[in-house]
Short mmCIF file of C-alpha atoms in Angstrom, two decimals:
data_model
loop_
_atom_site.label_atom_id
_atom_site.label_comp_id
_atom_site.label_asym_id
_atom_site.label_seq_id
_atom_site.Cartn_x
_atom_site.Cartn_y
_atom_site.Cartn_z
CA MET A 14 118.74 -19.18 -100.04
CA LYS A 15 117.13 -22.09 -98.19
CA LYS A 16 115.39 -19.70 -95.88
CA SER A 17 114.05 -17.74 -98.86
CA ILE A 18 112.71 -20.91 -100.45
CA ALA A 19 111.06 -21.85 -97.17
CA VAL A 20 109.39 -18.46 -97.11
CA LEU A 21 108.12 -18.85 -100.66
CA ILE A 22 106.60 -22.26 -100.10
CA SER A 23 104.95 -21.36 -96.79
CA VAL A 24 101.18 -21.18 -97.09
CA LEU A 25 98.14 -19.96 -95.31
CA LEU A 26 95.08 -22.19 -95.24
CA VAL A 27 91.74 -20.62 -94.47
CA VAL A 28 88.68 -22.76 -93.76
CA SER A 29 85.40 -20.84 -93.82
CA LEU A 30 82.32 -22.60 -92.42
CA CYS A 31 78.91 -20.97 -92.65
CA LEU A 32 76.45 -23.56 -91.98
CA VAL A 33 74.42 -25.89 -91.94
CA GLY A 34 74.39 -28.71 -91.80
CA CYS A 35 74.93 -28.00 -92.62
CA SER A 36 74.75 -28.98 -92.57
CA GLY A 37 72.38 -28.22 -90.17
CA GLY A 38 71.39 -27.99 -86.54
CA GLY A 39 69.45 -25.23 -84.87
CA SER A 40 69.94 -23.62 -81.49
CA GLY A 41 66.22 -23.79 -80.73
CA THR A 42 65.69 -20.06 -81.32
CA VAL A 43 65.26 -18.02 -84.45
CA ALA A 44 67.90 -15.33 -84.96
CA SER A 45 66.46 -11.93 -85.81
CA GLN A 46 66.77 -11.07 -89.49
CA ASP A 47 66.04 -7.36 -88.95
CA GLN A 48 69.12 -5.54 -87.67
CA PRO A 49 69.34 -1.73 -87.44
CA ALA A 50 71.42 -0.41 -90.35
CA GLU A 51 73.93 1.38 -88.10
CA LYS A 52 74.46 -1.68 -85.93
CA SER A 53 74.79 -3.96 -88.96
CA ALA A 54 77.34 -1.67 -90.60
CA ALA A 55 79.36 -1.43 -87.40
CA ALA A 56 79.31 -5.19 -86.92
CA THR A 57 80.41 -5.73 -90.52
CA GLU A 58 83.26 -3.24 -90.13
CA ALA A 59 84.37 -4.83 -86.85
CA THR A 60 84.32 -8.31 -88.36
CA ALA A 61 86.23 -7.15 -91.44
CA THR A 62 88.86 -5.48 -89.24
CA GLU A 63 89.20 -8.59 -87.06
CA SER A 64 89.48 -10.84 -90.12
CA ALA A 65 92.10 -8.57 -91.72
CA GLU A 66 94.19 -8.40 -88.55
CA THR A 67 94.00 -12.14 -87.99
CA SER A 68 94.80 -12.92 -91.64
CA ALA A 69 97.78 -10.55 -91.54
CA SER A 70 99.02 -12.24 -88.38
CA ALA A 71 98.63 -15.63 -90.02
CA ALA A 72 100.56 -14.45 -93.04
CA GLY A 73 103.37 -13.40 -90.74
CA ASN A 74 103.44 -16.82 -89.16
CA ALA A 75 103.49 -18.43 -92.60
CA ALA A 76 106.49 -16.29 -93.57
CA SER A 77 108.36 -17.48 -90.49
CA GLY A 78 107.90 -21.09 -91.49
CA ASN A 79 104.62 -21.91 -89.68
CA GLU A 80 101.39 -22.83 -91.45
CA ASP A 81 98.20 -21.42 -89.90
CA LEU A 82 94.75 -22.88 -90.42
CA LEU A 83 92.11 -20.20 -89.85
CA VAL A 84 88.67 -21.70 -89.33
CA PHE A 85 85.96 -19.13 -90.01
CA ILE A 86 82.75 -20.27 -88.30
CA ALA A 87 79.40 -18.71 -89.17
CA ASP A 88 78.07 -19.26 -85.65
CA THR A 89 79.89 -21.28 -83.03
CA THR A 90 76.57 -21.92 -81.25
CA ASN A 91 75.46 -23.96 -84.28
CA GLU A 92 76.01 -27.54 -83.17
CA SER A 93 77.50 -29.03 -86.32
CA GLN A 94 79.71 -26.02 -87.02
CA GLY A 95 81.00 -25.85 -83.48
CA TYR A 96 81.69 -29.58 -83.48
CA SER A 97 83.48 -29.39 -86.84
CA ALA A 98 85.66 -26.58 -85.52
CA LYS A 99 86.71 -28.74 -82.59
CA GLN A 100 87.77 -31.50 -84.98
CA PHE A 101 89.96 -29.11 -86.98
CA GLU A 102 91.57 -27.97 -83.72
CA LYS A 103 92.01 -31.50 -82.46
CA TYR A 104 93.60 -33.00 -85.57
CA GLY A 105 95.18 -29.96 -87.25
CA SER A 106 98.70 -30.62 -85.95
CA GLU A 107 98.66 -34.08 -87.53
CA TYR A 108 98.56 -32.34 -90.92
CA GLY A 109 101.03 -29.61 -90.04
CA PHE A 110 98.51 -26.86 -89.27
CA GLN A 111 98.05 -24.54 -86.33
CA VAL A 112 94.30 -23.95 -86.04
CA LYS A 113 92.67 -20.67 -85.02
CA ILE A 114 88.88 -20.38 -84.81
CA MET A 115 87.13 -17.26 -86.11
CA SER A 116 83.43 -16.43 -86.56
CA ASP A 117 81.56 -14.98 -89.56
CA GLU A 118 78.22 -14.74 -87.68
CA GLY A 119 76.40 -16.43 -90.55
CA ASP A 120 76.62 -13.39 -92.83
CA ALA A 121 77.47 -14.08 -96.48
CA GLN A 122 78.91 -10.58 -96.97
CA LYS A 123 81.19 -10.96 -93.96
CA GLN A 124 82.29 -14.31 -95.30
CA SER A 125 83.13 -12.76 -98.66
CA THR A 126 85.07 -9.99 -96.92
CA ALA A 127 86.99 -12.55 -94.88
CA ILE A 128 87.94 -14.42 -98.06
CA GLY A 129 89.17 -11.18 -99.63
CA ASN A 130 91.24 -10.37 -96.55
CA ALA A 131 92.78 -13.83 -96.57
CA VAL A 132 93.73 -13.52 -100.23
CA THR A 133 95.26 -10.08 -99.63
CA ALA A 134 97.26 -11.53 -96.75
CA GLY A 135 98.75 -14.18 -99.02
CA ALA A 136 96.46 -17.19 -98.72
CA LYS A 137 97.30 -20.04 -101.07
CA VAL A 138 94.40 -22.37 -100.24
CA ILE A 139 90.89 -21.48 -99.06
CA PHE A 140 88.23 -23.84 -97.71
CA VAL A 141 84.67 -22.46 -97.69
CA ASN A 142 81.33 -23.79 -96.50
CA PRO A 143 78.97 -21.29 -98.15
CA CYS A 144 75.79 -19.97 -96.57
CA ASP A 145 74.48 -19.37 -100.08
CA ILE A 146 76.07 -21.43 -102.83
CA ASN A 147 75.37 -18.76 -105.45
CA ALA A 148 76.12 -15.57 -103.50
CA ILE A 149 79.63 -16.73 -102.61
CA VAL A 150 80.72 -17.40 -106.21
CA PRO A 151 82.03 -13.88 -107.03
CA ALA A 152 84.34 -13.89 -103.98
CA LEU A 153 85.59 -17.35 -104.86
CA GLN A 154 86.13 -16.37 -108.48
CA SER A 155 88.22 -13.38 -107.39
CA ALA A 156 90.31 -15.66 -105.19
CA LYS A 157 90.67 -18.14 -108.03
CA ASP A 158 91.80 -15.37 -110.38
CA ALA A 159 94.43 -14.44 -107.81
CA GLY A 160 95.86 -17.94 -108.01
CA VAL A 161 94.34 -19.28 -104.79
CA LYS A 162 93.32 -22.94 -104.62
CA ILE A 163 89.63 -23.18 -103.68
CA GLY A 164 88.28 -25.96 -101.48
CA LEU A 165 84.64 -26.45 -100.48
CA TYR A 166 83.84 -28.08 -97.14
CA SER A 167 80.57 -29.91 -96.31
CA SER A 168 78.49 -27.98 -98.89
CA ASP A 169 79.43 -27.82 -102.58
CA LEU A 170 78.72 -25.28 -105.30
CA ALA A 171 76.08 -25.78 -107.97
CA GLU A 172 77.30 -27.87 -110.88
CA GLU A 173 77.48 -24.89 -113.23
CA ASN A 174 79.90 -23.17 -110.83
CA ALA A 175 82.01 -26.22 -110.03
CA SER A 176 84.93 -24.89 -112.07
CA VAL A 177 85.43 -22.16 -109.44
CA ARG A 178 86.64 -24.65 -106.86
CA ASP A 179 89.57 -27.06 -107.02
CA PHE A 180 88.23 -29.69 -104.64
CA PHE A 181 85.33 -30.57 -102.37
CA VAL A 182 85.17 -32.59 -99.15
CA GLY A 183 81.83 -33.46 -97.59
CA ALA A 184 78.80 -35.70 -97.65
CA ASN A 185 76.75 -36.26 -100.78
CA ASP A 186 73.45 -34.75 -99.66
CA ASP A 187 71.68 -36.34 -102.61
CA ASP A 188 72.39 -39.60 -100.76
CA ALA A 189 70.84 -38.20 -97.59
CA GLY A 190 67.64 -37.62 -99.53
CA LYS A 191 67.95 -41.03 -101.14
CA PHE A 192 68.32 -42.83 -97.80
CA ALA A 193 65.35 -40.91 -96.39
CA ALA A 194 63.26 -41.92 -99.40
CA GLU A 195 64.27 -45.55 -99.00
CA ALA A 196 63.21 -45.45 -95.34
CA PHE A 197 59.73 -44.23 -96.33
CA ASN A 198 59.49 -46.72 -99.21
CA LYS A 199 60.25 -49.56 -96.81
CA LYS A 200 57.93 -48.33 -94.06
CA PHE A 201 55.00 -47.64 -96.40
CA PRO A 202 55.10 -50.11 -99.32
CA ASP A 203 51.43 -49.37 -100.03
CA GLY A 204 51.98 -45.62 -100.00
CA ALA A 205 51.57 -42.77 -97.51
CA LYS A 206 50.92 -39.05 -97.20
CA ILE A 207 53.79 -37.09 -95.71
CA VAL A 208 55.15 -33.54 -95.31
CA GLU A 209 58.69 -32.24 -95.74
CA VAL A 210 60.30 -29.69 -93.40
CA MET A 211 63.28 -28.52 -95.41
CA GLY A 212 66.53 -26.90 -94.30
CA GLN A 213 67.79 -23.38 -94.90
CA THR A 214 66.47 -22.21 -98.26
CA GLY A 215 69.26 -21.89 -100.83
CA HIS A 216 71.72 -23.98 -98.84
CA ASP A 217 73.39 -26.82 -100.72
CA ALA A 218 72.19 -29.38 -98.16
CA GLN A 219 68.58 -28.20 -98.43
CA ILE A 220 68.63 -28.32 -102.23
CA LYS A 221 70.20 -31.77 -102.51
CA ARG A 222 68.34 -33.44 -99.64
CA HIS A 223 65.08 -32.34 -101.23
CA SER A 224 66.02 -33.36 -104.78
CA GLY A 225 67.47 -36.70 -103.68
CA PHE A 226 64.32 -37.49 -101.72
CA ASP A 227 62.04 -36.50 -104.58
CA LYS A 228 64.05 -38.59 -107.04
CA TYR A 229 64.12 -41.84 -105.06
CA LYS A 230 60.79 -41.94 -103.20
CA ASN A 231 58.12 -44.22 -104.63
CA ASP A 232 55.32 -42.55 -106.54
CA ASN A 233 52.83 -43.66 -103.89
CA ILE A 234 54.62 -41.57 -101.24
CA GLU A 235 52.63 -38.35 -101.61
CA VAL A 236 54.20 -35.14 -100.29
CA LEU A 237 51.27 -33.02 -99.12
CA ASP A 238 53.44 -29.95 -98.57
CA SER A 239 57.03 -28.81 -98.12
CA LYS A 240 58.63 -25.65 -96.78
CA GLY A 241 62.16 -24.45 -96.00
CA VAL A 242 63.46 -22.34 -93.12
CA THR A 243 65.48 -19.10 -93.15
CA GLN A 244 67.94 -20.52 -90.59
CA TRP A 245 68.63 -24.03 -89.32
CA ALA A 246 66.54 -23.30 -86.23
CA THR A 247 64.44 -25.72 -84.17
CA ALA A 248 61.77 -23.06 -83.54
CA GLU A 249 61.25 -22.49 -87.27
CA ALA A 250 60.84 -26.21 -87.91
CA MET A 251 58.29 -26.39 -85.09
CA ALA A 252 56.32 -23.44 -86.50
CA ILE A 253 56.22 -24.99 -89.98
CA MET A 254 55.06 -28.32 -88.57
CA GLU A 255 52.34 -26.60 -86.55
CA ASP A 256 51.06 -25.00 -89.77
CA PHE A 257 51.12 -28.37 -91.55
CA ILE A 258 49.12 -29.93 -88.71
CA VAL A 259 46.48 -27.19 -88.98
CA LYS A 260 46.24 -27.71 -92.77
CA TYR A 261 46.39 -31.50 -93.00
CA GLY A 262 45.81 -32.92 -89.51
CA ASP A 263 45.56 -36.70 -89.33
CA GLU A 264 46.29 -37.07 -93.05
CA ILE A 265 49.98 -36.75 -92.14
CA GLN A 266 51.54 -40.19 -91.75
CA GLY A 267 55.18 -39.19 -91.93
CA VAL A 268 57.62 -36.27 -91.84
CA PHE A 269 60.95 -35.90 -93.60
CA CYS A 270 62.90 -33.18 -91.77
CA HIS A 271 66.25 -32.11 -93.21
CA TRP A 272 68.03 -32.01 -89.85
CA ASP A 273 67.75 -33.69 -86.45
CA ASN A 274 67.46 -30.54 -84.35
CA GLY A 275 64.67 -29.45 -86.64
CA ALA A 276 63.03 -32.82 -85.99
CA THR A 277 63.08 -31.89 -82.30
CA GLY A 278 60.67 -29.05 -83.11
CA VAL A 279 58.63 -31.31 -85.40
CA ILE A 280 58.26 -33.89 -82.64
CA GLU A 281 57.19 -31.24 -80.13
CA ALA A 282 54.50 -29.97 -82.52
CA LEU A 283 53.24 -33.51 -83.11
CA LYS A 284 53.20 -34.19 -79.37
CA SER A 285 51.13 -31.05 -78.69
CA ALA A 286 48.64 -32.17 -81.34
CA GLY A 287 48.40 -35.67 -79.86
CA MET A 288 49.88 -37.20 -83.05
CA ASN A 289 52.25 -39.76 -81.56
CA ASP A 290 52.36 -42.38 -84.34
CA VAL A 291 53.83 -40.25 -87.14
CA TYR A 292 56.94 -41.69 -88.84
CA VAL A 293 59.78 -39.13 -88.55
CA VAL A 294 63.03 -39.30 -90.56
CA ALA A 295 65.78 -36.68 -90.30
CA VAL A 296 69.42 -36.09 -91.23
CA ASP A 297 72.64 -35.35 -89.27
CA GLY A 298 73.12 -38.05 -86.62
CA CYS A 299 73.70 -35.55 -83.82
CA LYS A 300 73.09 -36.25 -80.13
CA ALA A 301 69.50 -35.01 -80.34
CA GLY A 302 68.87 -37.36 -83.25
CA PHE A 303 70.35 -40.30 -81.36
CA ASP A 304 68.29 -39.52 -78.26
CA GLN A 305 65.10 -39.22 -80.31
CA VAL A 306 65.72 -42.47 -82.19
CA GLU A 307 66.54 -44.34 -79.00
CA SER A 308 63.36 -43.06 -77.33
CA GLY A 309 61.23 -43.98 -80.36
CA LYS A 310 60.15 -40.39 -81.07
CA GLN A 311 62.16 -40.39 -84.30
CA SER A 312 62.41 -43.47 -86.50
CA VAL A 313 65.60 -42.80 -88.49
CA THR A 314 68.58 -40.45 -88.36
CA ILE A 315 70.87 -40.34 -91.37
CA MET A 316 74.27 -39.71 -89.82
CA GLN A 317 77.13 -37.52 -91.05
CA ASN A 318 80.67 -38.09 -89.77
CA PHE A 319 82.24 -34.68 -89.15
CA VAL A 320 85.39 -36.18 -87.62
CA THR A 321 86.25 -38.03 -90.83
CA MET A 322 85.13 -35.03 -92.89
CA ALA A 323 87.48 -32.59 -91.14
CA GLN A 324 90.38 -35.03 -91.30
CA LYS A 325 89.84 -35.64 -95.01
CA ALA A 326 89.59 -31.91 -95.68
CA MET A 327 93.00 -31.31 -94.12
CA GLU A 328 94.49 -34.34 -95.86
CA VAL A 329 93.37 -33.07 -99.27
CA ALA A 330 94.53 -29.53 -98.47
CA ARG A 331 97.94 -30.83 -97.40
CA ASN A 332 98.31 -32.83 -100.61
CA ALA A 333 97.33 -29.80 -102.68
CA ILE A 334 99.86 -27.62 -100.86
CA ASP A 335 102.63 -30.19 -101.24
CA GLY A 336 101.95 -30.68 -104.94
CA LYS A 337 100.75 -34.25 -104.50
CA ASP A 338 97.80 -35.91 -106.23
CA PHE A 339 94.36 -35.47 -104.70
CA GLU A 340 90.77 -36.27 -105.59
CA VAL A 341 88.65 -33.34 -106.76
CA VAL A 342 85.45 -34.66 -105.16
CA ASN A 343 85.71 -36.46 -101.82
CA TYR A 344 82.47 -37.87 -100.40
CA ILE A 345 82.19 -39.02 -96.78
CA ASP A 346 79.58 -41.78 -96.43
CA PHE A 347 76.40 -41.49 -94.37
CA ASP A 348 75.25 -44.11 -91.85
CA VAL A 349 71.55 -44.93 -91.52
CA VAL A 350 70.79 -45.23 -87.79
CA THR A 351 67.62 -46.85 -86.44
CA LYS A 352 66.57 -48.20 -83.06
CA ASP A 353 67.66 -51.67 -84.25
CA ASN A 354 71.31 -50.72 -84.90
CA ILE A 355 71.88 -47.61 -82.77
CA LYS A 356 74.02 -49.54 -80.29
CA ASP A 357 76.53 -50.14 -83.09
CA PHE A 358 77.41 -46.43 -83.15
CA GLU A 359 79.12 -44.13 -80.68
CA VAL A 360 76.85 -41.34 -79.44
CA PRO A 361 78.12 -38.11 -81.03
CA GLU A 362 79.34 -35.22 -78.88
CA TRP A 363 77.37 -32.56 -80.68
#
C-alpha cells in the first residue's frame, strides 16, 4: 500500500525554455528562417520522437520513486538559456530533482509537441519559457485541462491569458524598461534623441522592455525610431543600427538595446561610423555587457540573476508538488550596473 501511494504521488516536472532573454542573448549570427519543407518535417518528427521517448523514460523514473526534471532548451548555444540550464543542473538535487537537458531548437511547434508528450507521459507540473507568448497558449490550455500545473519561467503570458498558468518565476521586464528610462532621464535632463533596438518581436521581454521604457522615459527623450529582431542575434542588432545610422546619423545621442549581446552589434556599428560618444543602455548583465561597461563602450547594463531565478523556480515547483503554499507571481529583482559600481558584482559566467 505504501509503495502504491508513493507511485501515485510521484511527479514529473518539465521545464521548457525557449528564449530569450530572454531573455535574450545572440550568438552573433542570424539563424536561417527558410528551411526546406522536407528537412523541417523530418527535424520536427525527430524532435517529437526524442521528446516522447525521454518523457516516457522520465515517467518510468517517477513511477519508481524518482522525480525527473526535464529542461527543454530552445537553443543551448543561446547564452542565457545555456546558462540557465546549467543552474537547473547544478541546484536540482537540492530540491529533489534529477535534471536532464533537452533542446527544442527554438521552434514553437516543437515546444508545443514536447508539452503534449510530457502530459501524455504523466507530467504533473510544467514550466515553460515561451518563444511566442500567444502561440503557446493552446498547448498550455490543453495541459491545464488535463490537470497539469502550469509554471512560466523568465517570460510570462499576456495578462488576458494569465489564468492558463498557475505560477510565474522571472524578472519583471517592465522594470528593465523602467530602469533604462531612468538612466536616460538622468543622463539627459534637458532631453535627447535616441533609437531603440528591440528584442525578438512577440517575445514577452521585448514587449515589456519596450512598454516599460516608453512609460517611464521623460517626454523630452525623443525616440527617433525603433525596430525588433526575428531572433536574439547580435548580427540583426548590428544591421538595424547600421540602418538607423544611415537614416539619422549624428542626430542619435543614445541607444536603448533590449539585450547586451545585441548591444555588441550596436557598438560595432557605431564604431564603424565613427560615433564613439553615443550613450548605450542594454539589458541582461551577461559577460559581454560587463566587459562593455567596464571598457566604457556601454554605459549601463541592467542585470538579471539567472541563478536566483532557477533556484526560485524549483522552490516554487517543489512547494506546488508538495501541496504547500506558494506565490503565484515571483519576481527576481534586476541590478543596475554602471562603471561606478561594477566592482560590486561578480562577473557572470555567461
